[in-house]
Amino acid sequence: MSNIREVARLAEVSVATVSRTLQQPDLVSLKTRNKVLAAVKAAGYKPNLMAVRFRSGKTHNLVVLVPTVANVFFARVISGMQEAAHENQYALLLGNTLGDDEMEAAYAKMVQTSQADGLIQLRAHNPFSAAEPAESNDEAPALLPMVNACEVLDKAPCPTVVLDNRAAASAMTEHLLALGHRRIAMIKGPARSPLTRDRVAGYRDALQEAGVPFAEELLSPGNFSLQSGYQAAGDLLALPDPPTAIFCENDEMAIGAIQRIKQQGLRVPADISVAGFDDISFAAFTDPPLTTIAQPAEEFGRTAVRLLIDVLEGKLSKAPKVILPFDLVIRGSTGPAPGQ
Amino acid sequence: MSNIREVARLAEVSVATVSRTLQQPDLVSLKTRNKVLAAVKAAGYKPNLMAVRFRSGKTHNLVVLVPTVANVFFARVISGMQEAAHENQYALLLGNTLGDDEMEAAYAKMVQTSQADGLIQLRAHNPFSAAEPAESNDEAPALLPMVNACEVLDKAPCPTVVLDNRAAASAMTEHLLALGHRRIAMIKGPARSPLTRDRVAGYRDALQEAGVPFAEELLSPGNFSLQSGYQAAGDLLALPDPPTAIFCENDEMAIGAIQRIKQQGLRVPADISVAGFDDISFAAFTDPPLTTIAQPAEEFGRTAVRLLIDVLEGKLSKAPKVILPFDLVIRGSTGPAPGQ
DNA sequence: GTGAAAGCGCTAACAT
DNA sequence: ATGTTAGCGCTTTCAC
């Protein structure tokens, strides 16, 4: 690989002039500039960005911590990030952490060791906290070079991008209530997830509003996988007084639930309605097509990246909380409660 | 951020000793080592990896070129890459290229400008070719710091990881033939993809073997999306003599096809059988569950990364072609041809 | 408008 | 066992 010195030699100028020609051409006379450009071409010179970045202290890399890329929703979020990152000349370092704290800490270290400028976390966990109990200066805690999106910490020390999960869950529950359902179950995610907490809260809000008593047994735990939806639906169906509608915390679980329901010989939505959350591409292709809450997944990614870049460039003094809109998408999987 | 000099000052040793303590502790006396370690802690010192890498000329970054992360199959491949990369202390730079040559060239440039050591391409296209018509030395063309996986160039100048797509398509077609089908359609991918070419070849192999004439009209083009499967199935069903089985080049298209078939009032597999390719997680949850070809997606990723690292470390003199196994997974979407 | 030289943080000869 | 020093490729004062 040729370096700047070789170009300088070929063009018979100093290295400084070569650097200037490439960085601030106005400072160089046209004649010299052409000479240099010719030499650059002749040498097949490509600036070593490692060196540039080392010197500038900016890597132009962003770490993305995602529980699983293999999740359709997250894949869309990453797609959006990619788009915004590329537009802003940043590259994305992918950290598929499987929700493992240590793995996350390892990736967070990339920021601390100047391999990346900042980090985007899609889970409610501060990957830096484990790394090192931040130097306890008496100063106000500085803004971490991080953005927390989708599943967000309650007191995130950084900008956040969220959906109003509580309102969304409430909207879906209201839809089900309006169809005459009174036994509405919910297949939820991991109990300690803020996502689950907010969505369950929204579900309860709607129930209370409608004067329908909340029943603990109608809350069935899942882990966002197809299998867990299948499993949870089985449990719900086995109840003495089974639900007439099941609201799932994501589309995968809803798809799993639908399969289980059909296997029991029941019809969706004639016997039991099913709703999901996310509106992944497959949601429109289930049988029947899935009623769900659409989230602007790509926009989550784009917004997160833009915010992070703002933080890195010092354009932000306070950590904003961006709330993205949701959309209730009614398809065929929800219908009037039996006997309505 | 503290640097090595500060630590040296604190520990009252030279910078070299600090470096050695961290890199080759055996060369340093226990006493000095402890002194240094204490200083490292006191200073909150984290080596600047940008500097380390700049100096070593190795970035420990790998660029991954993927047409779309939002594709379930690719997401699994990336998952596997991530795993192998992390094991080997490499990080993955994600390039969601949307199959755009220019975008790919831009990412390829990251390798040429020392932002990444190598590249993995999941599409049949050489991202370096566009970048610069490789210096035409008379030397034998060197091994590019690249691995081509999944969809592979015919004459890839690098290691490749593939499935025997022809054999897999043939196996699926044989399965359909064995069920008595004679009008077997295929919803294929983009015509110029080697994937499509090989799979169609395998399909024709099996047909010929069984003495079933090939019919051009039974080949319907798609683009691997749910929608395109839906569309293509509609076209096939409108044929004067429609097929009794449809083999789709991926699961998404199969899922789209199934929806279309049901909308026409036909039953799967009683009236028409449907088969897919990939065995994505959703395949087991369609109604009926999808017969498909399982590909070891994660293994594609792992193998590609390992091969690339071998190339980078100069362990490979020739470019190997690794062929991964497939598995015919028979579920409920394929059954005896009507009237059997 | 151009060149000389310092220096980013680190490692690795080479000395001692 | 430890220190001294050169240098990775580049940018950026500071002179001229």
XYZ file of C-alpha atoms (C1' of nucleotides) in Angstrom:
712
model
C 0.000 0.000 0.000
C 1.377 3.318 -1.004
C 1.514 6.080 1.526
C 1.455 9.823 1.524
C 5.218 10.035 1.444
C 5.423 8.140 -1.786
C 2.900 10.463 -3.370
C 4.884 13.435 -2.161
C 8.020 12.001 -3.697
C 6.286 11.339 -7.006
C 4.773 14.811 -7.121
C 7.997 16.366 -5.900
C 6.247 18.233 -3.126
C 6.128 17.851 0.638
C 3.781 15.510 2.443
C 2.032 18.521 3.866
C 1.085 19.656 0.406
C -0.323 16.273 -0.448
C -2.396 16.275 2.695
C -3.642 19.763 1.964
C -4.514 18.936 -1.607
C -6.726 16.185 -0.359
C -8.224 17.936 2.660
C -8.302 21.637 1.835
C -7.666 21.998 -1.892
C -8.253 25.779 -1.806
C -5.006 26.276 0.024
C -3.066 24.740 -2.833
C -2.309 26.297 -6.207
C -4.021 24.731 -9.148
C -0.752 23.720 -10.695
C 0.515 21.920 -7.615
C -2.851 20.431 -7.041
C -2.859 18.792 -10.450
C 0.640 17.530 -9.983
C -0.379 15.942 -6.691
C -3.591 14.466 -8.025
C -1.645 12.887 -10.858
C 0.791 11.401 -8.391
C -2.055 10.098 -6.263
C -3.439 8.323 -9.258
C -0.084 7.025 -10.370
C 0.626 5.619 -6.954
C -2.868 4.219 -6.570
C -2.894 6.029 -3.285
C -5.691 5.537 -0.802
C -5.352 7.403 2.474
C -5.052 5.016 5.370
C -8.167 5.803 7.298
C -6.883 4.036 10.357
C -4.160 6.630 10.545
C -6.523 9.494 9.876
C -8.853 8.343 12.544
C -6.187 7.537 14.981
C -4.970 11.034 14.653
C -8.369 12.650 14.750
C -9.532 10.467 17.595
C -12.795 9.781 15.790
C -13.490 6.305 14.491
C -16.765 6.995 12.762
C -17.955 3.655 13.999
C -21.085 3.050 16.022
C -21.693 -0.079 18.015
C -25.184 -1.529 17.917
C -26.241 -3.818 20.732
C -29.118 -6.004 19.688
C -30.502 -8.990 21.592
C -30.915 -10.958 18.343
C -30.543 -9.945 14.736
C -32.579 -12.998 13.956
C -35.643 -11.156 15.203
C -37.562 -9.666 12.322
C -38.409 -6.487 14.140
C -34.846 -5.787 15.186
C -33.660 -6.555 11.690
C -35.853 -3.743 10.422
C -34.565 -1.398 13.098
C -31.013 -2.179 12.067
C -31.935 -1.570 8.472
C -32.980 1.929 9.391
C -29.825 2.497 11.402
C -27.727 1.397 8.520
C -29.428 3.872 6.294
C -28.895 6.840 8.587
C -25.361 5.778 9.455
C -24.342 5.476 5.849
C -25.800 8.873 5.070
C -23.661 10.376 7.785
C -20.503 8.484 6.891
C -20.668 6.273 9.906
C -20.311 2.516 9.928
C -22.215 0.108 12.138
C -20.455 -2.448 14.292
C -22.936 -5.156 15.037
C -23.151 -6.623 18.515
C -25.468 -9.593 18.670
C -25.502 -9.910 22.420
C -28.244 -12.446 23.081
C -29.160 -10.216 25.993
C -26.020 -11.248 27.809
C -24.673 -8.577 30.138
C -21.078 -9.645 29.800
C -21.249 -9.707 26.050
C -22.729 -6.248 26.140
C -19.991 -5.017 28.423
C -17.437 -6.414 25.997
C -18.952 -4.432 23.172
C -19.296 -1.342 25.334
C -15.580 -1.591 25.869
C -15.137 -0.889 22.190
C -16.322 2.600 22.892
C -14.049 3.004 25.860
C -11.064 1.787 23.905
C -11.709 4.096 20.995
C -12.793 1.460 18.555
C -16.136 3.134 18.220
C -17.426 6.590 18.991
C -20.758 5.643 20.443
C -23.268 2.928 21.050
C -26.910 2.180 20.488
C -28.621 -0.149 22.868
C -31.921 -1.828 22.043
C -32.408 -3.328 25.463
C -33.172 -1.810 28.839
C -29.712 -2.180 30.297
C -26.778 0.148 30.624
C -23.823 -1.700 29.099
C -21.401 0.801 30.569
C -22.496 0.318 34.142
C -21.041 -3.170 34.267
C -17.881 -2.100 32.528
C -16.719 0.321 35.127
C -18.621 2.193 37.808
C -18.162 5.486 35.995
C -15.594 7.708 37.624
C -17.538 9.182 40.490
C -16.710 12.778 39.860
C -18.828 15.252 41.696
C -19.678 16.712 38.321
C -23.109 16.171 36.951
C -23.152 12.814 35.192
C -22.130 13.547 31.624
C -24.182 12.393 28.693
C -23.038 8.900 27.806
C -22.120 8.401 24.124
C -25.134 6.200 23.808
C -28.725 6.091 22.685
C -31.286 3.715 24.083
C -34.079 2.686 21.741
C -37.087 0.381 21.594
C -36.791 -1.117 25.056
C -35.715 1.733 27.230
C -34.279 2.225 30.712
C -36.462 4.162 33.118
C -33.737 6.595 33.950
C -31.563 6.381 30.901
C -28.466 8.566 31.085
C -28.831 9.241 27.383
C -31.327 10.065 24.644
C -34.070 7.524 24.147
C -36.382 6.543 21.326
C -39.573 4.805 22.301
C -43.091 3.950 21.423
C -45.844 4.809 23.864
C -46.237 1.141 24.646
C -48.798 1.757 27.321
C -51.049 3.701 24.974
C -50.555 1.171 22.202
C -51.467 -1.781 24.404
C -54.419 0.165 25.657
C -55.566 0.880 22.107
C -55.408 -2.767 21.175
C -57.245 -3.819 24.306
C -59.933 -1.252 23.596
C -60.311 -2.685 20.117
C -60.857 -6.107 21.613
C -63.277 -4.749 24.209
C -65.226 -2.956 21.495
C -65.652 -6.312 19.779
C -67.423 -7.510 22.888
C -64.580 -9.494 24.431
C -64.479 -9.637 28.210
C -62.087 -12.505 28.791
C -59.036 -10.998 27.167
C -55.747 -12.755 27.802
C -52.314 -11.394 27.259
C -49.221 -13.318 26.296
C -46.506 -11.125 27.653
C -42.752 -10.951 27.424
C -40.200 -11.381 30.200
C -41.588 -9.964 33.424
C -38.742 -7.598 34.117
C -38.824 -5.944 30.734
C -40.096 -2.349 30.790
C -41.785 -3.230 27.522
C -43.871 -5.853 29.232
C -44.525 -3.656 32.213
C -45.801 -0.792 30.057
C -47.872 -2.968 27.796
C -49.466 -4.800 30.664
C -50.181 -1.445 32.251
C -51.878 -0.251 29.071
C -53.881 -3.441 28.929
C -55.023 -2.925 32.506
C -55.818 0.723 31.826
C -58.240 -0.256 29.099
C -59.766 -3.025 31.156
C -60.373 -0.725 34.066
C -61.778 1.982 31.828
C -64.280 -0.548 30.541
C -65.060 -1.855 33.977
C -63.768 -5.312 33.171
C -62.027 -6.938 36.126
C -58.390 -7.859 35.700
C -57.677 -11.563 36.072
C -54.153 -12.625 36.883
C -54.593 -16.033 35.302
C -55.120 -14.415 31.903
C -51.547 -13.152 31.912
C -49.332 -15.801 30.371
C -45.566 -15.396 30.105
C -43.626 -15.838 26.866
C -40.226 -14.881 25.542
C -41.109 -13.353 22.178
C -40.482 -16.576 20.253
C -42.921 -18.472 18.055
C -42.634 -21.477 20.326
C -43.388 -19.545 23.458
C -46.546 -18.162 21.893
C -47.581 -21.673 20.987
C -46.912 -22.841 24.506
C -48.588 -19.947 26.271
C -51.704 -20.240 24.142
C -51.959 -23.880 25.149
C -51.884 -22.907 28.798
C -54.526 -20.256 28.272
C -56.812 -22.623 26.401
C -56.574 -25.110 29.239
C -58.027 -22.625 31.685
C -61.432 -23.520 33.243
C -62.796 -20.337 31.754
C -60.582 -19.719 28.715
C -60.246 -16.326 27.058
C -62.127 -15.309 23.915
C -59.271 -13.089 22.811
C -55.517 -13.211 23.187
C -53.350 -10.143 22.858
C -49.729 -11.081 22.269
C -46.817 -8.832 22.973
C -45.303 -9.480 19.582
C -46.299 -10.974 16.259
C -44.151 -14.074 16.573
C -45.973 -15.156 19.711
C -49.283 -14.374 18.047
C -48.358 -16.612 15.128
C -47.402 -19.379 17.537
C -50.662 -18.885 19.395
C -52.734 -19.099 16.232
C -51.187 -22.404 15.349
C -51.966 -23.807 18.770
C -55.525 -22.556 18.684
C -56.158 -24.170 15.322
C -54.638 -27.420 16.490
C -57.197 -27.457 19.293
C -59.851 -27.340 16.621
C -60.841 -23.773 17.334
C -61.300 -21.083 14.723
C -59.685 -17.649 14.600
C -61.433 -15.295 15.047
C -64.803 -17.034 15.241
C -63.972 -18.822 18.484
C -61.078 -16.762 19.650
C -59.469 -13.548 18.490
C -55.718 -13.065 18.349
C -53.766 -9.833 18.152
C -50.072 -9.168 17.862
C -47.627 -6.315 18.168
C -44.970 -5.000 15.739
C -46.537 -5.636 12.351
C -43.703 -7.670 10.914
C -44.012 -8.548 7.251
C -45.338 -12.001 8.036
C -48.258 -10.552 9.975
C -50.160 -9.802 6.790
C -49.619 -13.368 5.599
C -50.902 -15.427 8.474
C -54.232 -17.185 8.191
C -56.196 -15.161 9.066
C -54.062 -12.041 8.642
C -52.987 -10.665 11.966
C -54.428 -7.643 13.702
C -51.503 -5.885 15.281
C -49.837 -2.658 16.362
C -47.563 -1.294 13.667
C -44.314 0.194 14.870
C -42.103 2.350 12.671
C -39.166 -0.019 13.055
C -36.847 1.568 10.495
C -37.608 4.973 11.952
C -36.486 3.743 15.353
C -33.147 2.936 13.813
C -32.794 6.123 11.858
C -33.755 8.298 14.801
C -31.436 6.490 17.175
C -28.480 6.949 14.860
C -29.196 10.603 14.283
C -29.519 11.271 17.979
C -26.296 9.450 18.705
C -24.438 11.473 16.119
C -25.852 14.618 17.694
C -24.559 13.509 21.063
C -21.142 12.759 19.610
C -20.948 16.110 17.953
C -21.903 17.807 21.171
C -25.100 19.184 19.737
C -27.141 17.936 22.637
C -26.967 19.262 26.166
C -29.907 17.359 27.522
C -31.057 13.851 26.722
C -34.239 14.023 24.650
C -36.879 11.349 24.767
C -38.339 10.807 21.335
C -41.716 9.125 21.167
C -42.583 7.483 17.876
C -46.161 6.910 16.747
C -47.893 3.552 16.540
C -50.743 2.419 14.407
C -53.509 -0.036 15.155
C -53.741 -2.296 12.126
C -56.960 -4.267 12.072
C -56.907 -7.409 9.969
C -58.802 -10.646 10.104
C -57.525 -12.285 13.266
C -59.782 -10.288 15.551
C -63.551 -10.407 15.395
C -66.666 -10.209 17.540
C -66.623 -12.213 20.739
C -68.500 -15.538 20.403
C -72.179 -15.029 21.151
C -72.216 -11.358 20.243
C -8.585 9.688 28.438
C -5.356 8.777 30.092
C -2.554 7.408 28.005
C 0.331 5.082 28.433
C 2.672 7.906 29.293
C 0.629 8.948 32.248
C 0.620 5.428 33.568
C 4.375 5.275 33.129
C 4.757 8.479 35.081
C 2.499 7.227 37.861
C 4.303 3.917 38.098
C 7.662 5.600 37.740
C 8.712 3.315 34.911
C 9.127 3.751 31.176
C 6.299 3.487 28.699
C 7.899 0.379 27.318
C 7.530 -1.335 30.643
C 3.893 -0.426 30.788
C 3.346 -1.793 27.322
C 5.179 -4.975 28.190
C 3.272 -5.445 31.409
C 0.088 -5.400 29.393
C 1.254 -7.389 26.390
C 3.924 -9.776 27.611
C 3.750 -9.832 31.413
C 6.370 -12.581 31.702
C 9.064 -10.176 30.625
C 8.374 -7.946 33.593
C 9.328 -8.594 37.202
C 6.467 -9.231 39.542
C 7.255 -6.158 41.576
C 7.263 -3.804 38.618
C 4.242 -5.461 37.190
C 2.216 -4.781 40.303
C 3.378 -1.222 40.387
C 2.267 -0.787 36.795
C -1.050 -2.516 37.278
C -1.761 -0.267 40.238
C -0.965 2.774 38.139
C -3.191 1.510 35.334
C -6.030 1.251 37.765
C -5.327 4.592 39.361
C -5.272 6.301 36.013
C -8.332 4.433 34.771
C -6.200 3.578 31.805
C -7.669 1.843 28.765
C -5.304 1.269 25.859
C -6.385 3.195 22.799
C -7.085 0.397 20.392
C -7.166 2.797 17.483
C -3.519 3.443 18.142
C -2.699 -0.212 18.610
C -4.386 -1.126 15.401
C -3.027 1.745 13.498
C 0.388 0.629 14.441
C -0.185 -3.051 13.795
C -1.977 -2.373 10.554
C -4.734 -4.781 11.546
C -8.162 -3.437 12.310
C -9.776 -6.652 13.418
C -12.891 -5.538 11.622
C -14.682 -7.514 8.958
C -17.152 -5.975 6.562
C -20.280 -7.975 5.818
C -22.140 -7.208 2.630
C -25.719 -8.392 2.852
C -28.519 -7.588 0.433
C -30.975 -7.109 3.311
C -30.672 -7.767 7.005
C -34.433 -7.729 7.044
C -34.394 -11.142 5.400
C -34.837 -13.859 7.991
C -32.372 -16.201 6.374
C -29.617 -13.616 6.137
C -30.280 -12.570 9.697
C -29.462 -16.100 10.789
C -26.331 -16.144 8.675
C -25.200 -12.925 10.295
C -25.939 -14.383 13.681
C -23.497 -17.166 12.939
C -20.895 -14.741 11.660
C -21.210 -12.698 14.772
C -20.589 -15.740 16.867
C -17.436 -16.787 15.043
C -16.166 -13.232 14.789
C -16.572 -12.605 18.472
C -14.787 -15.838 19.297
C -11.843 -14.692 17.244
C -11.800 -11.139 18.540
C -13.085 -9.683 15.341
C -15.924 -7.213 14.994
C -18.473 -7.123 12.204
C -19.130 -4.006 10.190
C -22.546 -4.347 8.685
C -23.163 -3.303 5.115
C -26.815 -3.467 4.200
C -26.327 -2.914 0.506
C -29.758 -3.593 -0.957
C -27.890 -5.307 -3.735
C -26.613 -1.986 -4.993
C -23.237 -2.208 -6.724
C -22.182 1.280 -5.761
C -23.087 0.801 -2.162
C -21.084 -2.401 -2.188
C -18.113 -0.660 -3.734
C -18.320 1.964 -1.009
C -18.114 -0.707 1.645
C -15.384 -2.530 -0.210
C -13.411 0.654 -0.019
C -13.330 0.237 3.730
C -11.028 -2.673 3.177
C -8.850 -0.743 0.789
C -8.578 2.173 3.173
C -7.651 -0.012 6.110
C -10.868 0.371 7.988
C -11.443 -3.330 7.814
C -9.204 -6.297 7.160
C -11.532 -8.283 4.985
C -14.993 -8.682 3.611
C -17.722 -11.259 3.356
C -20.071 -11.051 0.450
C -23.433 -12.842 0.430
C -24.244 -11.983 -3.136
C -22.773 -13.131 -6.435
C -20.861 -9.978 -7.205
C -17.293 -8.904 -6.695
C -17.449 -5.610 -4.806
C -13.783 -4.949 -5.504
C -14.074 -5.179 -9.249
C -16.026 -1.944 -9.442
C -13.764 -0.215 -6.989
C -10.605 -0.413 -8.999
C -9.571 -2.727 -11.834
C -7.047 -4.483 -9.625
C -3.487 -3.558 -10.447
C -2.797 -5.635 -13.494
C 0.425 -7.171 -12.350
C 1.600 -10.149 -14.297
C 1.611 -12.032 -11.017
C -1.025 -14.617 -10.436
C -4.125 -12.876 -9.115
C -3.679 -12.812 -5.349
C -6.324 -14.115 -3.021
C -8.683 -11.248 -2.309
C -9.319 -10.611 1.424
C -12.817 -11.808 0.887
C -15.129 -14.766 1.256
C -18.194 -15.304 -0.868
C -21.024 -17.216 0.754
C -24.581 -18.336 0.074
C -24.956 -16.871 -3.391
C -21.616 -17.413 -5.006
C -19.755 -16.180 -8.062
C -18.918 -18.804 -10.638
C -15.275 -17.905 -10.663
C -14.849 -16.352 -7.273
C -11.320 -15.111 -6.613
C -11.708 -16.191 -3.009
C -12.975 -18.967 -0.752
C -16.644 -19.748 -1.081
C -19.272 -21.348 1.110
C -22.252 -22.830 -0.640
C -25.064 -25.283 -0.564
C -25.407 -27.751 -3.370
C -28.439 -25.879 -4.586
C -28.836 -28.039 -7.617
C -28.965 -31.224 -5.585
C -31.283 -29.640 -3.034
C -33.752 -28.463 -5.657
C -33.554 -31.841 -7.261
C -34.299 -33.566 -3.963
C -37.351 -31.418 -3.388
C -38.601 -31.988 -6.904
C -38.148 -35.716 -6.476
C -40.182 -35.563 -3.299
C -42.988 -33.892 -5.222
C -42.711 -36.357 -8.077
C -42.854 -39.229 -5.630
C -46.154 -37.846 -4.382
C -47.500 -38.250 -7.882
C -47.236 -34.664 -9.047
C -46.563 -34.121 -12.713
C -47.461 -30.454 -13.108
C -44.874 -29.002 -10.767
C -44.364 -25.282 -10.929
C -41.448 -23.328 -9.591
C -41.502 -19.806 -8.254
C -37.970 -18.727 -8.815
C -35.787 -15.798 -7.851
C -34.195 -13.191 -10.108
C -33.178 -14.807 -13.379
C -29.552 -13.772 -13.248
C -28.903 -15.142 -9.804
C -26.684 -18.234 -9.742
C -28.962 -19.449 -6.980
C -31.907 -19.451 -9.321
C -29.904 -20.946 -12.123
C -28.709 -23.848 -9.996
C -32.054 -24.517 -8.404
C -33.868 -24.457 -11.689
C -31.226 -26.812 -13.038
C -31.832 -29.194 -10.145
C -35.552 -29.004 -10.721
C -35.073 -29.864 -14.369
C -32.676 -32.661 -13.502
C -35.340 -34.353 -11.415
C -38.036 -33.786 -13.990
C -35.927 -35.288 -16.711
C -34.937 -38.206 -14.547
C -38.637 -38.926 -14.043
C -39.449 -38.447 -17.688
C -41.705 -35.494 -16.982
C -41.492 -32.845 -19.687
C -40.313 -29.415 -18.666
C -42.854 -26.660 -19.251
C -41.619 -23.119 -19.458
C -44.944 -21.667 -18.344
C -44.580 -23.388 -14.975
C -41.577 -21.213 -14.165
C -42.791 -18.049 -12.492
C -40.452 -15.261 -11.470
C -40.356 -13.768 -7.982
C -37.960 -11.695 -5.930
C -37.864 -13.642 -2.664
C -40.503 -11.479 -0.996
C -43.818 -12.582 0.485
C -45.658 -10.377 -1.972
C -43.902 -11.784 -4.992
C -44.823 -15.306 -3.938
C -48.416 -14.223 -3.596
C -48.317 -12.643 -7.026
C -46.545 -15.495 -8.759
C -48.929 -18.065 -7.313
C -51.821 -16.081 -8.711
C -50.286 -16.212 -12.167
C -49.692 -19.922 -11.903
C -53.238 -20.609 -10.758
C -54.577 -18.686 -13.734
C -52.899 -21.057 -16.159
C -55.174 -23.125 -18.410
C -53.621 -26.232 -16.925
C -52.512 -25.103 -13.462
C -49.874 -26.955 -11.425
C -50.704 -29.377 -8.631
C -47.552 -28.451 -6.774
C -45.485 -25.295 -6.412
C -41.876 -25.344 -5.376
C -40.748 -21.919 -4.189
C -37.185 -20.781 -4.085
C -37.544 -19.531 -0.547
C -39.944 -19.815 2.345
C -41.218 -16.257 2.139
C -42.480 -16.791 -1.387
C -44.003 -20.093 -0.315
C -45.879 -18.362 2.474
C -47.129 -15.742 0.047
C -48.158 -18.490 -2.355
C -50.079 -20.366 0.313
C -52.090 -17.289 1.137
C -52.994 -16.777 -2.498
C -53.949 -20.383 -2.969
C -56.272 -20.309 0.028
C -57.829 -17.089 -1.154
C -58.731 -18.854 -4.388
C -60.632 -21.341 -2.284
C -58.142 -24.140 -2.814
C -56.718 -26.326 -0.088
C -53.057 -26.991 0.695
C -52.034 -29.741 0.171
C -55.277 -31.447 -0.847
C -55.643 -29.400 -4.034
C -52.141 -28.141 -4.408
C -48.871 -28.787 -2.638
C -46.432 -26.027 -1.728
C -42.784 -26.329 -0.827
C -40.250 -23.753 0.240
C -36.530 -23.376 0.691
C -34.457 -22.236 3.726
C -36.513 -23.470 6.646
C -36.861 -20.151 8.395
C -38.461 -20.271 11.818
C -41.849 -19.274 10.449
C -41.904 -22.290 8.144
C -42.960 -24.583 10.961
C -45.793 -22.219 11.859
C -47.608 -21.787 8.604
C -50.923 -23.507 8.061
C -50.196 -26.153 7.029
C -46.572 -26.255 8.179
C -44.225 -25.856 5.275
C -42.214 -28.587 3.600
C -38.875 -27.061 2.814
C -35.133 -27.456 2.410
C -33.299 -26.656 5.614
C -30.066 -24.763 5.199
C -27.535 -24.448 8.008
C -27.750 -20.662 7.957
C -25.707 -19.970 11.062
C -23.091 -22.409 9.851
C -22.778 -20.439 6.629
C -21.901 -17.434 8.703
C -19.504 -19.202 11.002
C -17.701 -20.922 8.170
C -17.406 -17.755 6.139
C -15.862 -15.865 9.022
C -13.414 -18.629 9.827
C -12.324 -18.892 6.224
C -11.858 -15.162 5.974
C -9.718 -15.102 9.079
C -7.646 -17.913 7.583
C -7.146 -15.868 4.447
C -6.158 -12.822 6.461
C -3.678 -14.792 8.472
C -2.187 -16.201 5.314
C -3.119 -19.741 6.207
C -4.690 -20.349 2.835
C -2.802 -20.612 -0.417
C -5.710 -21.745 -2.532
C -9.335 -20.726 -2.333
C -11.379 -23.602 -0.946
C -14.981 -24.184 -1.851
C -16.899 -25.407 1.155
C -20.161 -27.186 0.486
C -22.610 -27.282 3.358
C -25.281 -29.961 3.709
C -28.979 -29.430 3.229
C -31.894 -31.309 4.646
C -35.265 -32.066 3.122
C -37.818 -31.253 5.810
C -41.190 -32.748 5.053
C -44.113 -31.109 6.792
C -47.756 -30.764 5.965
C -47.775 -28.473 2.950
C -46.965 -31.213 0.489
C -49.163 -34.226 -0.098
C -50.305 -36.649 -2.768
C -51.289 -35.127 -6.088
C -55.070 -34.797 -6.468
C -56.560 -37.976 -7.845
C -53.758 -40.214 -6.629
C 1.599 28.812 -1.555
C 4.710 25.554 0.302
C 7.883 23.026 3.440
C 9.812 21.432 7.922
C 8.771 19.355 11.924
C 6.112 17.986 15.876
C 3.177 14.687 17.586
C -1.353 11.560 18.051
C -0.629 6.473 21.476
C 1.468 2.727 20.964
C 5.027 -1.210 20.072
C 9.390 -3.211 19.180
C 14.163 -3.159 18.204
C 18.128 -2.109 20.362
C 20.782 -0.769 24.483
C 22.004 -1.178 28.983
C 14.606 -6.665 33.753
C 14.137 -2.110 32.194
C 14.943 2.129 29.495
C 15.718 4.740 25.064
C 14.275 5.620 20.773
C 12.401 5.272 16.244
C 8.499 5.166 13.692
C 3.506 3.500 12.001
C 0.576 7.536 8.258
C -1.310 11.371 8.824
C -2.521 16.493 9.995
C -1.315 20.818 11.532
C 0.990 24.592 13.440
C 4.686 27.494 12.394
C 8.011 29.366 9.461
C 9.385 31.051 5.129
